[in-house]
Coordinates of C-alpha atoms in Angstrom, one line a residue:
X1 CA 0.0 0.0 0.0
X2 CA 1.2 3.2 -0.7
X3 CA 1.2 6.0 1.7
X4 CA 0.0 9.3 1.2
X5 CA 0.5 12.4 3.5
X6 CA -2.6 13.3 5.4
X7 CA -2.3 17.7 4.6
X8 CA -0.8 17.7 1.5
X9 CA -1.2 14.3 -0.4
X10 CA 2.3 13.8 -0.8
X11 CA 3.4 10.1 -1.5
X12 CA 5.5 8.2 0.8
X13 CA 8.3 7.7 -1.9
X14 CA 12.3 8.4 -2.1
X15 CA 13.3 10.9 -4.7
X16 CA 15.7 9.9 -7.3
X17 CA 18.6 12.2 -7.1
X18 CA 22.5 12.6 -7.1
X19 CA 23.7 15.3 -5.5
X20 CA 27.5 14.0 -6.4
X21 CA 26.5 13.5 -10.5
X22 CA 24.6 17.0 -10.2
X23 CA 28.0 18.8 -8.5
X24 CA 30.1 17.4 -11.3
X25 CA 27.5 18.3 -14.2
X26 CA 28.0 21.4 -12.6
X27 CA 31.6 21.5 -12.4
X28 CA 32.2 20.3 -15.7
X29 CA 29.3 22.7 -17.4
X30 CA 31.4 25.3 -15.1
X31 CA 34.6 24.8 -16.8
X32 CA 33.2 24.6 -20.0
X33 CA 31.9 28.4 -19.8
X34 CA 35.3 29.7 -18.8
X35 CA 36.8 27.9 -22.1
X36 CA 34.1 29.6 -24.2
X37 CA 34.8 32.7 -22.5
X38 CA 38.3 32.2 -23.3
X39 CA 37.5 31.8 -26.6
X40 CA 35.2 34.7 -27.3
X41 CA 38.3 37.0 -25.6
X42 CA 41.1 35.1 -28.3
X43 CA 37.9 36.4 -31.3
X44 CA 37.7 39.5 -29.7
X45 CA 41.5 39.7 -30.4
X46 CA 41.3 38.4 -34.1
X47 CA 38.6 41.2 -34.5
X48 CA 41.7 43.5 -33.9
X49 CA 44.1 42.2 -36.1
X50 CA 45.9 45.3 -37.8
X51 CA 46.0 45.2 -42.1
X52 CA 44.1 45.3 -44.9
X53 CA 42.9 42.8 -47.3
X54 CA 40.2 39.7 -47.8
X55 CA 42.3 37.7 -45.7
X56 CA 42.2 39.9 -42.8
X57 CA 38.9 41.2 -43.6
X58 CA 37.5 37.4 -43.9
X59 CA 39.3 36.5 -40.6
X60 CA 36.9 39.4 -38.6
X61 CA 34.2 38.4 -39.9
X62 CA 34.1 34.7 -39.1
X63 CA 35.9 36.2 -35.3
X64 CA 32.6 38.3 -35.5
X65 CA 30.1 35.5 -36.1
X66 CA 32.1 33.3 -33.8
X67 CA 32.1 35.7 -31.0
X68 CA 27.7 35.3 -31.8
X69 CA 27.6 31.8 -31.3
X70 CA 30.0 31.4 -28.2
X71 CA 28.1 34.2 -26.2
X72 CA 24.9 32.5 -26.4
X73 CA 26.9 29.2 -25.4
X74 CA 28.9 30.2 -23.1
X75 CA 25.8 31.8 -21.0
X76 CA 23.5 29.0 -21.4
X77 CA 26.4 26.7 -19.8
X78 CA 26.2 29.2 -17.1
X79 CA 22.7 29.3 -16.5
X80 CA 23.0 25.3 -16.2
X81 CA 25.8 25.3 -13.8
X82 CA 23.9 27.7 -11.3
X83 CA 20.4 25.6 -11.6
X84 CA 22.1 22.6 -11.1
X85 CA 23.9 23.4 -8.2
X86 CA 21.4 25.5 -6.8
X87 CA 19.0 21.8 -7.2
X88 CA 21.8 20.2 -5.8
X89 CA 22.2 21.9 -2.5
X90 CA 18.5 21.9 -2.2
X91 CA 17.9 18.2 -3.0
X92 CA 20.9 17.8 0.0
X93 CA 18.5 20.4 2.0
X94 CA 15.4 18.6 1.5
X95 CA 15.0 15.6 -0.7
X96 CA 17.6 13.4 1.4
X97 CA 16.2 14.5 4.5
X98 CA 12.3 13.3 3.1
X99 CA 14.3 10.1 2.0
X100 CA 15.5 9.4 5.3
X101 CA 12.3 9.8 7.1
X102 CA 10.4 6.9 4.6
X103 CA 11.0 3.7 6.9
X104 CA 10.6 5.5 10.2
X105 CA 7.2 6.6 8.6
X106 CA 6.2 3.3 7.4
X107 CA 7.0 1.6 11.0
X108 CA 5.1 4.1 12.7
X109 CA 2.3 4.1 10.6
X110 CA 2.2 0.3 10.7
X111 CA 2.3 0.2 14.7
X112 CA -0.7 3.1 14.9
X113 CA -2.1 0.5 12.2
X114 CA -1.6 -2.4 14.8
X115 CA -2.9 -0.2 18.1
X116 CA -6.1 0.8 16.4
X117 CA -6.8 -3.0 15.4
X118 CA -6.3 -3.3 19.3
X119 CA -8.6 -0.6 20.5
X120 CA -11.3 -1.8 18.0
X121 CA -10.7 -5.0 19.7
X122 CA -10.8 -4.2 23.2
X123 CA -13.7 -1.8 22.7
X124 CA -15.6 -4.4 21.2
X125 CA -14.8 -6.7 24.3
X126 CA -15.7 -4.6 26.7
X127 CA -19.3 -3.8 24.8
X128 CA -20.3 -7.2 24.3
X129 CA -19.8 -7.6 28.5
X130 CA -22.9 -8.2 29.9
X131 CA -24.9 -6.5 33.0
X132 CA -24.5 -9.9 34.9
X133 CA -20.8 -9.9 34.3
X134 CA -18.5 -9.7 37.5
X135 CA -18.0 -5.9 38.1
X136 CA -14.5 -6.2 38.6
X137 CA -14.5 -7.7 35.0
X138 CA -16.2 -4.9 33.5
X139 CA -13.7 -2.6 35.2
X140 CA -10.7 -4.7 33.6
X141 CA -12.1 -4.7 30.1
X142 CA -13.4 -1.0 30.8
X143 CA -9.3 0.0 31.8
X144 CA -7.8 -2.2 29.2
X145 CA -10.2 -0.7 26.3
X146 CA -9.6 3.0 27.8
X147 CA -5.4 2.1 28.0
X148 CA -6.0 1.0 23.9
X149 CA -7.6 4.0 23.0
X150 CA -4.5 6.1 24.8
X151 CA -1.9 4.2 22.8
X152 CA -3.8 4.7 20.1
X153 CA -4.0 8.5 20.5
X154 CA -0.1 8.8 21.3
X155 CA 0.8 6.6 18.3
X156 CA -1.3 8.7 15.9
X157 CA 0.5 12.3 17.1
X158 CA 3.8 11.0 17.1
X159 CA 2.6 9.7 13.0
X160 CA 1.6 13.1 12.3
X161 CA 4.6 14.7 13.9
X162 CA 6.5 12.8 11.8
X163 CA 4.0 13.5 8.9
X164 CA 4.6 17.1 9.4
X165 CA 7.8 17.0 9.3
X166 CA 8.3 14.8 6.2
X167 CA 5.3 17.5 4.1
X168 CA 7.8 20.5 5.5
X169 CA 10.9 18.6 3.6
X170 CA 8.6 18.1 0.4
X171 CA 7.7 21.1 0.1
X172 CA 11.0 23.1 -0.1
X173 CA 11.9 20.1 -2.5
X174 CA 8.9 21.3 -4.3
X175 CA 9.7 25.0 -4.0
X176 CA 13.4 24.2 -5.1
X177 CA 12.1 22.1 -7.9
X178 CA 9.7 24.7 -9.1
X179 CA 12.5 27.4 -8.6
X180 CA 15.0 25.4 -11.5
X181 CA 12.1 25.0 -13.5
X182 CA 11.3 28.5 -13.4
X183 CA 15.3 29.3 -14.0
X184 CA 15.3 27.2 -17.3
X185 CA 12.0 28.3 -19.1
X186 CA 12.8 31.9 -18.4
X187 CA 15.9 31.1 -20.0
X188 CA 15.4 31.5 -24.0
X189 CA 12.1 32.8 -23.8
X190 CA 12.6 36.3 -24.2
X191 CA 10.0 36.8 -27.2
X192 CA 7.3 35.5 -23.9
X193 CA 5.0 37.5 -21.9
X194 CA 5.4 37.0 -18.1
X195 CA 2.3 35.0 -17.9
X196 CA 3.3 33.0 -20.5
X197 CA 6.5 32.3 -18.9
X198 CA 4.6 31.4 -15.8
X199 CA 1.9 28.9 -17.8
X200 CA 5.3 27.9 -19.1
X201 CA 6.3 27.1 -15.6
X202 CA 3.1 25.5 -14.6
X203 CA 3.5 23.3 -17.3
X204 CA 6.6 21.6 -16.7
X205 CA 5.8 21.4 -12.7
X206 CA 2.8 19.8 -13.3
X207 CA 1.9 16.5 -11.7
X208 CA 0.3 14.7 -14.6
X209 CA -0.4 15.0 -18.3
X210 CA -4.5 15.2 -16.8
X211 CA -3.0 18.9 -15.3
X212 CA -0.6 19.9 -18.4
X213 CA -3.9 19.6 -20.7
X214 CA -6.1 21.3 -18.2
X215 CA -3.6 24.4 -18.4
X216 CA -3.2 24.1 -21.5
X217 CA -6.9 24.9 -22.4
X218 CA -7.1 27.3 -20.2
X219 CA -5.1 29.5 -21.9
X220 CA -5.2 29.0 -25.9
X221 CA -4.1 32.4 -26.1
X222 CA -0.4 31.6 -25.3
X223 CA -0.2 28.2 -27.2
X224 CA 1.0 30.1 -30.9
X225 CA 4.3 32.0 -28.7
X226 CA 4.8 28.6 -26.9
X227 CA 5.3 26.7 -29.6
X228 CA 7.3 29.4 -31.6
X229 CA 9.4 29.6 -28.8
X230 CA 9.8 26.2 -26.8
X231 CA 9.1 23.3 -29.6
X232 CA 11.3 21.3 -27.3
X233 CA 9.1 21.6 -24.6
X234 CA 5.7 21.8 -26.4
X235 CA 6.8 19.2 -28.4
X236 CA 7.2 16.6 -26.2
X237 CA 5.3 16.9 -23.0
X238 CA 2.8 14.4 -22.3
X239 CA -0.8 16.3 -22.3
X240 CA -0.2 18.4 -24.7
X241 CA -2.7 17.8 -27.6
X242 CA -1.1 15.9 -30.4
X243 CA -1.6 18.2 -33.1
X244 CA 0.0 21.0 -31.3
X245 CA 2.4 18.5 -30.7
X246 CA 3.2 17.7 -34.2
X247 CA 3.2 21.4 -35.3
X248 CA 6.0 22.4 -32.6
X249 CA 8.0 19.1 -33.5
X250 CA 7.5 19.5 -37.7
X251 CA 9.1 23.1 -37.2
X252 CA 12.1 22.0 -34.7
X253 CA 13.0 19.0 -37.8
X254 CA 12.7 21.6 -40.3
X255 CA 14.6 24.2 -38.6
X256 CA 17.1 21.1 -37.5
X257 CA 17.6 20.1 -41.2
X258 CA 18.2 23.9 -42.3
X259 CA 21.7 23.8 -40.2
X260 CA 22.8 20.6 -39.5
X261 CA 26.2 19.5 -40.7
X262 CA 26.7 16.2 -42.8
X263 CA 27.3 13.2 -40.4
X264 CA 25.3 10.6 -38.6
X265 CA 23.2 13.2 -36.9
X266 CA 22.0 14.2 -39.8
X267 CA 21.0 11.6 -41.4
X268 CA 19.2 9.8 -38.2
X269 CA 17.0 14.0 -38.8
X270 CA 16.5 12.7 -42.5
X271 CA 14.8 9.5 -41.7
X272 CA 12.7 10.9 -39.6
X273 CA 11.6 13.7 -42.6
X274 CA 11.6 10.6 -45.2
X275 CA 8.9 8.9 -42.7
X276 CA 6.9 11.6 -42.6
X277 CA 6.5 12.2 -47.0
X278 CA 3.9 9.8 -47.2
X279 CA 1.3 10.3 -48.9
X280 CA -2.4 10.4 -47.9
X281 CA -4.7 11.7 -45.2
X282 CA -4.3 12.4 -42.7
X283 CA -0.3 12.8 -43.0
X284 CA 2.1 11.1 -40.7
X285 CA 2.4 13.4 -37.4
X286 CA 5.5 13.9 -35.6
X287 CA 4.2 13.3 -32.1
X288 CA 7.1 13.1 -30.2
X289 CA 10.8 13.9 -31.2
X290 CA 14.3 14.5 -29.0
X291 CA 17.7 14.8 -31.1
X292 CA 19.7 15.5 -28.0
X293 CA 18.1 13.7 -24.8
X294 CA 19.3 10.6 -25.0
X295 CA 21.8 8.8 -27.1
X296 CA 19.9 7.9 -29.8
X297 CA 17.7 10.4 -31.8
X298 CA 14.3 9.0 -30.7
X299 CA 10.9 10.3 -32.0
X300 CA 7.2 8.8 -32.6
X301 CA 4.9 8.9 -35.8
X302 CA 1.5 8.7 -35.5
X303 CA -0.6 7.1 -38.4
X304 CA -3.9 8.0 -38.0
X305 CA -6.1 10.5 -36.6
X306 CA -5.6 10.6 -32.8
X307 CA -8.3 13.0 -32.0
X308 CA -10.8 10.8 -33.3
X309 CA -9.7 7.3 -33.4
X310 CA -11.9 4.8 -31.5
X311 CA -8.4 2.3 -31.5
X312 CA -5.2 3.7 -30.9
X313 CA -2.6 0.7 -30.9
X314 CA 1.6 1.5 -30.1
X315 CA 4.2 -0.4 -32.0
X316 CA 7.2 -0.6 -30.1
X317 CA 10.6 -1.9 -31.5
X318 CA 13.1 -3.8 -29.9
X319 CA 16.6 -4.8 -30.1
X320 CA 18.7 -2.4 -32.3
X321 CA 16.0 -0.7 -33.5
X322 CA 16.1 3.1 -34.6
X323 CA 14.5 5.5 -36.6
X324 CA 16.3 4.7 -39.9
X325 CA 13.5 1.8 -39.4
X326 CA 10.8 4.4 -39.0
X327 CA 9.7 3.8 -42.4
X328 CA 9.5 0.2 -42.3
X329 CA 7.5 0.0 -39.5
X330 CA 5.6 3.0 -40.6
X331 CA 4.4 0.8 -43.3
X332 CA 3.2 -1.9 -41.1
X333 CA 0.9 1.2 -39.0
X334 CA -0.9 1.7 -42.0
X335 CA -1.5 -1.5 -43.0
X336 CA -2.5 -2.4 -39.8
X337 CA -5.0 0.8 -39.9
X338 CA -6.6 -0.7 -43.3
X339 CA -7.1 -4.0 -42.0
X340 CA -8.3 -3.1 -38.4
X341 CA -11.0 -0.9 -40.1
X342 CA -12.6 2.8 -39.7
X343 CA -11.8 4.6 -36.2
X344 CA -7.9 2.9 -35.9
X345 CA -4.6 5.1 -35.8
X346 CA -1.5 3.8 -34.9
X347 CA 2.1 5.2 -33.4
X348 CA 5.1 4.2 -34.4
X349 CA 7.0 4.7 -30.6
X350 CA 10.8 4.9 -31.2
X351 CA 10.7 7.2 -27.8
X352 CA 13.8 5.2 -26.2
X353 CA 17.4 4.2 -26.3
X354 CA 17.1 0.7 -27.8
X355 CA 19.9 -1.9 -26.9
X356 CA 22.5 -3.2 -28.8
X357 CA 23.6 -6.5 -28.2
X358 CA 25.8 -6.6 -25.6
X359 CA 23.1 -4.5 -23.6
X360 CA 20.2 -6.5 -24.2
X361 CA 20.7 -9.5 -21.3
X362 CA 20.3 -6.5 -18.5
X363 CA 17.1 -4.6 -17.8
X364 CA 18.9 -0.7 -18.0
X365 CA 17.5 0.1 -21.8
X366 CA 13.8 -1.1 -20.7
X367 CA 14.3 0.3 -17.1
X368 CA 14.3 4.2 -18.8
X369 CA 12.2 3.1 -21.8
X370 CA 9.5 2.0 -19.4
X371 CA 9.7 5.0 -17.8
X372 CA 9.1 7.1 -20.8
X373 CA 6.3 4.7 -22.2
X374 CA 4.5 4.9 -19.4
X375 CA 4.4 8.9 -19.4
X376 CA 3.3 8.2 -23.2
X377 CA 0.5 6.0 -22.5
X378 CA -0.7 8.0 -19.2
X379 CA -0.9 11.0 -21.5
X380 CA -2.6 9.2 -24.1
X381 CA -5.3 7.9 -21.6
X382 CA -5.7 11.7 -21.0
X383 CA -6.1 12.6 -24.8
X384 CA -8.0 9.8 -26.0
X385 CA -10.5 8.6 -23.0
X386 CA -12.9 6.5 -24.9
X387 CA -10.1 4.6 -27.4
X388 CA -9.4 1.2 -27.0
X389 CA -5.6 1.3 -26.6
X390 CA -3.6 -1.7 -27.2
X391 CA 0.2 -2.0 -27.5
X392 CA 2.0 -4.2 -29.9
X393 CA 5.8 -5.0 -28.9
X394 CA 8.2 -6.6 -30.3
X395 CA 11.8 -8.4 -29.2
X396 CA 13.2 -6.3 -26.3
X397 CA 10.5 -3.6 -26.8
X398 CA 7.4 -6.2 -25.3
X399 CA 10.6 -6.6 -22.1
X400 CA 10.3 -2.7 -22.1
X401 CA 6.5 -2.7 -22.5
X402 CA 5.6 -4.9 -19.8
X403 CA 7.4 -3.2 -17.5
X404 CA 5.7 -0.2 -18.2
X405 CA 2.2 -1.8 -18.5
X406 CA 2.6 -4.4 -15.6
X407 CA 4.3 -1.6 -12.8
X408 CA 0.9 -0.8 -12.2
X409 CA -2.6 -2.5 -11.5
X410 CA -4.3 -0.9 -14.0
X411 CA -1.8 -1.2 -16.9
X412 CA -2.0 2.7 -17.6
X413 CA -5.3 2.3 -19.1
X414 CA -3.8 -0.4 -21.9
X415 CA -6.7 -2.9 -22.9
X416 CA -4.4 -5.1 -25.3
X417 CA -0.6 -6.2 -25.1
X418 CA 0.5 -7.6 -27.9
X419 CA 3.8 -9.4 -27.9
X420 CA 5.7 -10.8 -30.8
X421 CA 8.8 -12.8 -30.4
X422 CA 9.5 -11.6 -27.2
X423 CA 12.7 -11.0 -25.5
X424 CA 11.3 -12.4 -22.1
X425 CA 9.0 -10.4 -19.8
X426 CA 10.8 -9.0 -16.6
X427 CA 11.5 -11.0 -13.2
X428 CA 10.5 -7.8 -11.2
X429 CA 8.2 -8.5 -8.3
X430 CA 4.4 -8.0 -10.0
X431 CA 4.9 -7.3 -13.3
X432 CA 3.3 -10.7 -14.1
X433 CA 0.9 -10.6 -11.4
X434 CA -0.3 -7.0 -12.6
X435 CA -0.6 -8.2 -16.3
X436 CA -2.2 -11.6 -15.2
X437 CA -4.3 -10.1 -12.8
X438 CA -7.8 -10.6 -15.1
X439 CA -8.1 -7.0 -14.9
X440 CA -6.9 -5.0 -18.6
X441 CA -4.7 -5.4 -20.2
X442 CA -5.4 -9.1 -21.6
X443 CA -2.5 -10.2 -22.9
X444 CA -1.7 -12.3 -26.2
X445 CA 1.9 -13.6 -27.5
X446 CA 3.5 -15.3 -30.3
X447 CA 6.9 -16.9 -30.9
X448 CA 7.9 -18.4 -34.2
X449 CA 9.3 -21.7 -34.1
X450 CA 12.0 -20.4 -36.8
X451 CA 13.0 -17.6 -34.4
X452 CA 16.4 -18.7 -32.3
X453 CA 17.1 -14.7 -31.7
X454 CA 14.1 -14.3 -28.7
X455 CA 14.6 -18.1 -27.3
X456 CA 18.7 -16.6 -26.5
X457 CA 17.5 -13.3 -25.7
X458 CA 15.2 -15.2 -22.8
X459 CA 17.9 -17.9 -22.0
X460 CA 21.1 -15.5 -21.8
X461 CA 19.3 -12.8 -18.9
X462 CA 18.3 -13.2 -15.7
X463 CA 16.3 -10.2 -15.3
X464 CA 13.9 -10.7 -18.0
X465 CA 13.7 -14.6 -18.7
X466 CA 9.9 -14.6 -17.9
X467 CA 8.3 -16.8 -20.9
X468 CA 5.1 -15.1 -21.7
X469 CA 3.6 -17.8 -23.6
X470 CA 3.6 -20.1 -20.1
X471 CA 2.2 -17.3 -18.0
X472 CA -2.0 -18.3 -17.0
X473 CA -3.9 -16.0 -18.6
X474 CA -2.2 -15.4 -21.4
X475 CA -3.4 -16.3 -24.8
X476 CA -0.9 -18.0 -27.2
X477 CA -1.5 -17.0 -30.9
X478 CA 0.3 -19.2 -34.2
X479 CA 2.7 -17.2 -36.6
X480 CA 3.9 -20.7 -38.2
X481 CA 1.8 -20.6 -41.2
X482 CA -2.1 -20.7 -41.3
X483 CA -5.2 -19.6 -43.4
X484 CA -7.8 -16.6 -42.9
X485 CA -11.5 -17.3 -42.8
X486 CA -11.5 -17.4 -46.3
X487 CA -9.4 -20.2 -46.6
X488 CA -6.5 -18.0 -48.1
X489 CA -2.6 -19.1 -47.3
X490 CA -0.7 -16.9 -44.2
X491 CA 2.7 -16.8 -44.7
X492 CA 5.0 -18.1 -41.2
X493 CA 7.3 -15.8 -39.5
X494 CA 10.6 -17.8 -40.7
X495 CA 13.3 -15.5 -38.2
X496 CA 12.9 -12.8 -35.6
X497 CA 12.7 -9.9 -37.6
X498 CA 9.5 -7.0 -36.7
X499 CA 8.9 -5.8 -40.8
X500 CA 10.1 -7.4 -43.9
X501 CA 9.6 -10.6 -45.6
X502 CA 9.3 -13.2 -43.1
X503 CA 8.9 -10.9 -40.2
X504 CA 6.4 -11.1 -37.4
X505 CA 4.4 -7.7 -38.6
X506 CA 4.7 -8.4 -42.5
X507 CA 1.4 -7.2 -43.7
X508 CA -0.2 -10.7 -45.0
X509 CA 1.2 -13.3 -42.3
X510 CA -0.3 -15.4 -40.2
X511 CA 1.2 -13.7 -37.2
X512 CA 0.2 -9.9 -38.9
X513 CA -3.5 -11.4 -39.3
X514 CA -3.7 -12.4 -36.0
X515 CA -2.6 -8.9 -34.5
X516 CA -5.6 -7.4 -36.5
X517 CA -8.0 -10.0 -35.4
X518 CA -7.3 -9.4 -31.7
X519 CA -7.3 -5.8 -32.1
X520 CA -10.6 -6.1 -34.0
X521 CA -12.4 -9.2 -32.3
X522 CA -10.3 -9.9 -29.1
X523 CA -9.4 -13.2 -30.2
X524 CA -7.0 -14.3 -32.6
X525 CA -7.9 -15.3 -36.3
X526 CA -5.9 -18.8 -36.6
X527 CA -6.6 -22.2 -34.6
X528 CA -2.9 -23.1 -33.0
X529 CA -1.4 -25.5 -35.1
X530 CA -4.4 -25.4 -37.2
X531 CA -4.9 -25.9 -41.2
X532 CA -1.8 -24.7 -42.8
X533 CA 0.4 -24.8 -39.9
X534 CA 4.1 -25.9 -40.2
X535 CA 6.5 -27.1 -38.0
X536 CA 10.1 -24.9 -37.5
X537 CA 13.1 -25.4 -36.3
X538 CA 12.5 -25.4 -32.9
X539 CA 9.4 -27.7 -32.9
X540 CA 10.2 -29.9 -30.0
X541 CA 10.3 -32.9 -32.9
X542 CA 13.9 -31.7 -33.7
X543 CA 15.1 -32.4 -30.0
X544 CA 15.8 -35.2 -28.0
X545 CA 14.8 -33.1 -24.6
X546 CA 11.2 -33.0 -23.1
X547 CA 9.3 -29.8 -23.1
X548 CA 10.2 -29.6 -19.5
X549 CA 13.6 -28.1 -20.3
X550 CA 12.1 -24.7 -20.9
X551 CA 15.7 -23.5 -22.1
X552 CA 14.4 -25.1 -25.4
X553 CA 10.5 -23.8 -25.4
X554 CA 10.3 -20.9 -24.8

């Protein structure tokens, strides 16, 4: 159970936080000023160089348009240094201090838990005593009830004492948060109003993407400068409505593609663009899209109308995935749109650093992809309350997905998971009891007996060698070869790729078919091992063990 404080509904949690990493950020971003500084003051000198000449005059100019760049730079580095720090000290201040009160809070609250239980019990004892009862028993159960009730009372003010003390500590972590917030939006945001600076505020210290749209509503007067000047912000914050979304996120790639040097940057900013020049209606939208957060360029495409779709399904990639393959598994959205019917739309969700494959037997990729999925999908339970939203993972992306969808009871709102030769759900206490609960999201799964990639990814980690297909509750779907209702061939996934020929999500397979079905019906469109079916590699005919060495089926 999780704890709430009684005044100011804050959760009993620890705050993440490094005071150590933040100092040397700080230090390093420091440093880093004090060289651009040093090398505005060495253009300043080149501006002075004595002579005549296009040599000379070509040398003041470029010392000119360096001195330009390095200003802004050089302050901006500044501004991060002091926020940093400043969060730092106050996270020492505050945060740790909240942290350290969490366990004494729990124990207390369980023993006032335990002493009320008591009083109930010896009040009720003492009531039930009848008027023929002993008196000196009546007095007994009368003192014992009375001595209840005082521990009680004492347990319950020395709670709140320490509840008051932990809501004074959250609070200036809240105030100090705030204060950063407000340090970085006013940074850059000259062209803004002060109210606009402060919606700008509200917005990023806002709880959930329910309370980023309600501001946003409230003030469609500001959204135009917003957008114009934050698309980084705009662009990507959970609650903001998609289209306005799209807009700030189109303008950033375009403005992105006008200066951006040759190099792998580059072309990661081009795939994105080539992704988006498809035709029809509506166009691709740009939904979500970070060149510099993380290490990868990561961004989302939604196919589909958002705003009105009455389905709203998430593809989410897996191992080595990136948005070169944007394209490729933009084609699968669509087709996936056409077959599901009227009313579907469907993101393509490239929105985290995807492991290669030395990273892909630990949980640290799906760890902060999780985290950012799940901001994704709360936002998109905000946006689109009546959909039915289903998620369709692939590989290491249904490892990431289920930790998103399974951390909490209610799977984020999620009423299909779809996963496709998974990499192994994680080992982390719940995550199967919260997607096997019989509450949404009901789960489906699918491995191809062709695909040796997923049974290595499951049998080489120990943090994520869950086998979905075994779990109760979850329904096992064919993707070895099958036929529709009509009697017409499906193709088998022959390998453990997400979009090609062969692959799981290859527009036409059995294993594509049965992804639309369940999105459409609930219930796959193939009978296991059913007319058409054929038998893979790892069909348990090809092996001398049992099926109860799972190493081999899973």
């Amino acid at each position: 159970m999780t704890l709430v404080s009684p005044h100011r509904g804050f959760l009993l949690e620890r705050l993440e936080g490094s005071t150590g990493t933040m100092s040397w950020w700080s230090g390093r971003l420091i440093r880093m000023r004090d060289q651009l500084e040093d090398l505005s003051d060495a253009a300043e000198s080149a501006q002075e160089l004595p002579g005549v000449g296009q040599a000379v005059t070509a040398v003041r100019k470029d010392a000119g348009e360096l001195i330009t760049a390095v200003v802004s730079d050089s302050e901006e580095a500044g501004l991060l240094a002091r926020v940093l720090q400043d969060y730092s000290d106050a996270f020492d201040r505050h945060a740790r201090r909240a942290n350290d009160m969490v366990e004494e809070i729990e124990t207390a609250h369980a023993r006032w838990s335990q002493l009320y239980d008591d009083a109930v019990g010896a009040a009720r004892t003492a009531a039930a005593i009848t008027a023929a009862a002993p008196q000196l028993l009546v007095d007994a159960l009368s003192s014992a009830a009375d001595e209840a009730a005082a521990d009680r009372d004492l347990a319950w003010r020395e709670l709140s004492e320490l509840w008051a003390e932990y809501e004074t500590y959250r609070a200036g972590w809240d105030t100090a948060y705030d204060d950063a917030l407000a340090a970085l939006a006013g940074a850059g945001s000259a062209s803004l109003s002060p109210q606009e600076r402060r919606l700008l505020v509200d917005l990023l210290g806002a709880d959930s993407p329910a309370e980023v749209l309600r501001l946003w509503q409230e003030h469609p007067e500001a959204h135009a400068d917003l957008i114009a000047a934050h698309p980084d912000i705009i662009g990507n914050l959970d609650g903001i409505p998609y289209d306005a979304r799209a807009e700030a996120n189109r303008a950033r790639l375009d403005d992105l593609l006008k200066t951006e040097p040759p190099g792998e940057r580059r072309d990661d900013l081009e795939a994105i663009l080539r992704a988006l020049l498809v035709e029809g209606t509506p166009r691709p939208a740009l939904i979500s899209f970070d060149p510099d957060g993380s290490e990868q360029v990561t961004a989302a495409i939604a196919h589909g109308d958002l705003a009105t779709a009455s389905d709203i399904s998430t593809l989410v990639p897996g191992m080595n995935g990136d948005v070169h393959d944007l394209q490729g598994w933009g084609e699968a959205a669509r087709a996936l749109n056409r077959d599901v019917g009227p009313g579907s739309a469907t993101v393509v969700w490239f929105g985290y650093d995807t492991p290669g494959l030395t990273e892909e037997p630990a949980m640290g990729r799906a760890k902060d992809g999780a985290a950012a999925l799940a901001s994704y999908l709360d936002g998109l339970r905000v946006l689109a309350p009546d959909a039915d939203v289903n998620v369709v993972a692939h590989s290491y992306g249904s490892t990431t997905a289920a930790l998103a969808i399974g951390s909490r009871a209610d799977g984020f709102g999620v009423n299909t998971f779809i996963a496709v030769g998974s990499a192994g759900f994680p080992n982390a206490d719940g995550i199967a009891e919260n997607l096997t609960n019989g509450q949404p999201p009901r789960v489906y799964a699918t491995l191809s007996e062709d695909d040796a990639v997923a049974r290595i990814g499951r049998g080489t980690s120990f943090v994520h060698s869950v086998v979905p297909e075994h779990l109760d509750g979850v329904t096992v779907f064919d993707s070895d070869g099958g036929v529709d209702r009509d009697g017409d061939s499906l193709p088998a996934a022959s390998g453990h790729d997400a979009f090609g020929p062969g692959a799981y999500l290859q527009p036409g397979s059995e294993s594509f078919y049965n992804v639309t079905e369940i999105i459409r019906t609930g219930e796959p469109g193939t009978q296991r091992q059913g007319e058409g079916s054929t038998k893979g590699f790892w069909d348990a005919s090809h092996w001398w063990i049992s099926d109860e060495f799972e190493f081999f089926d899973f």
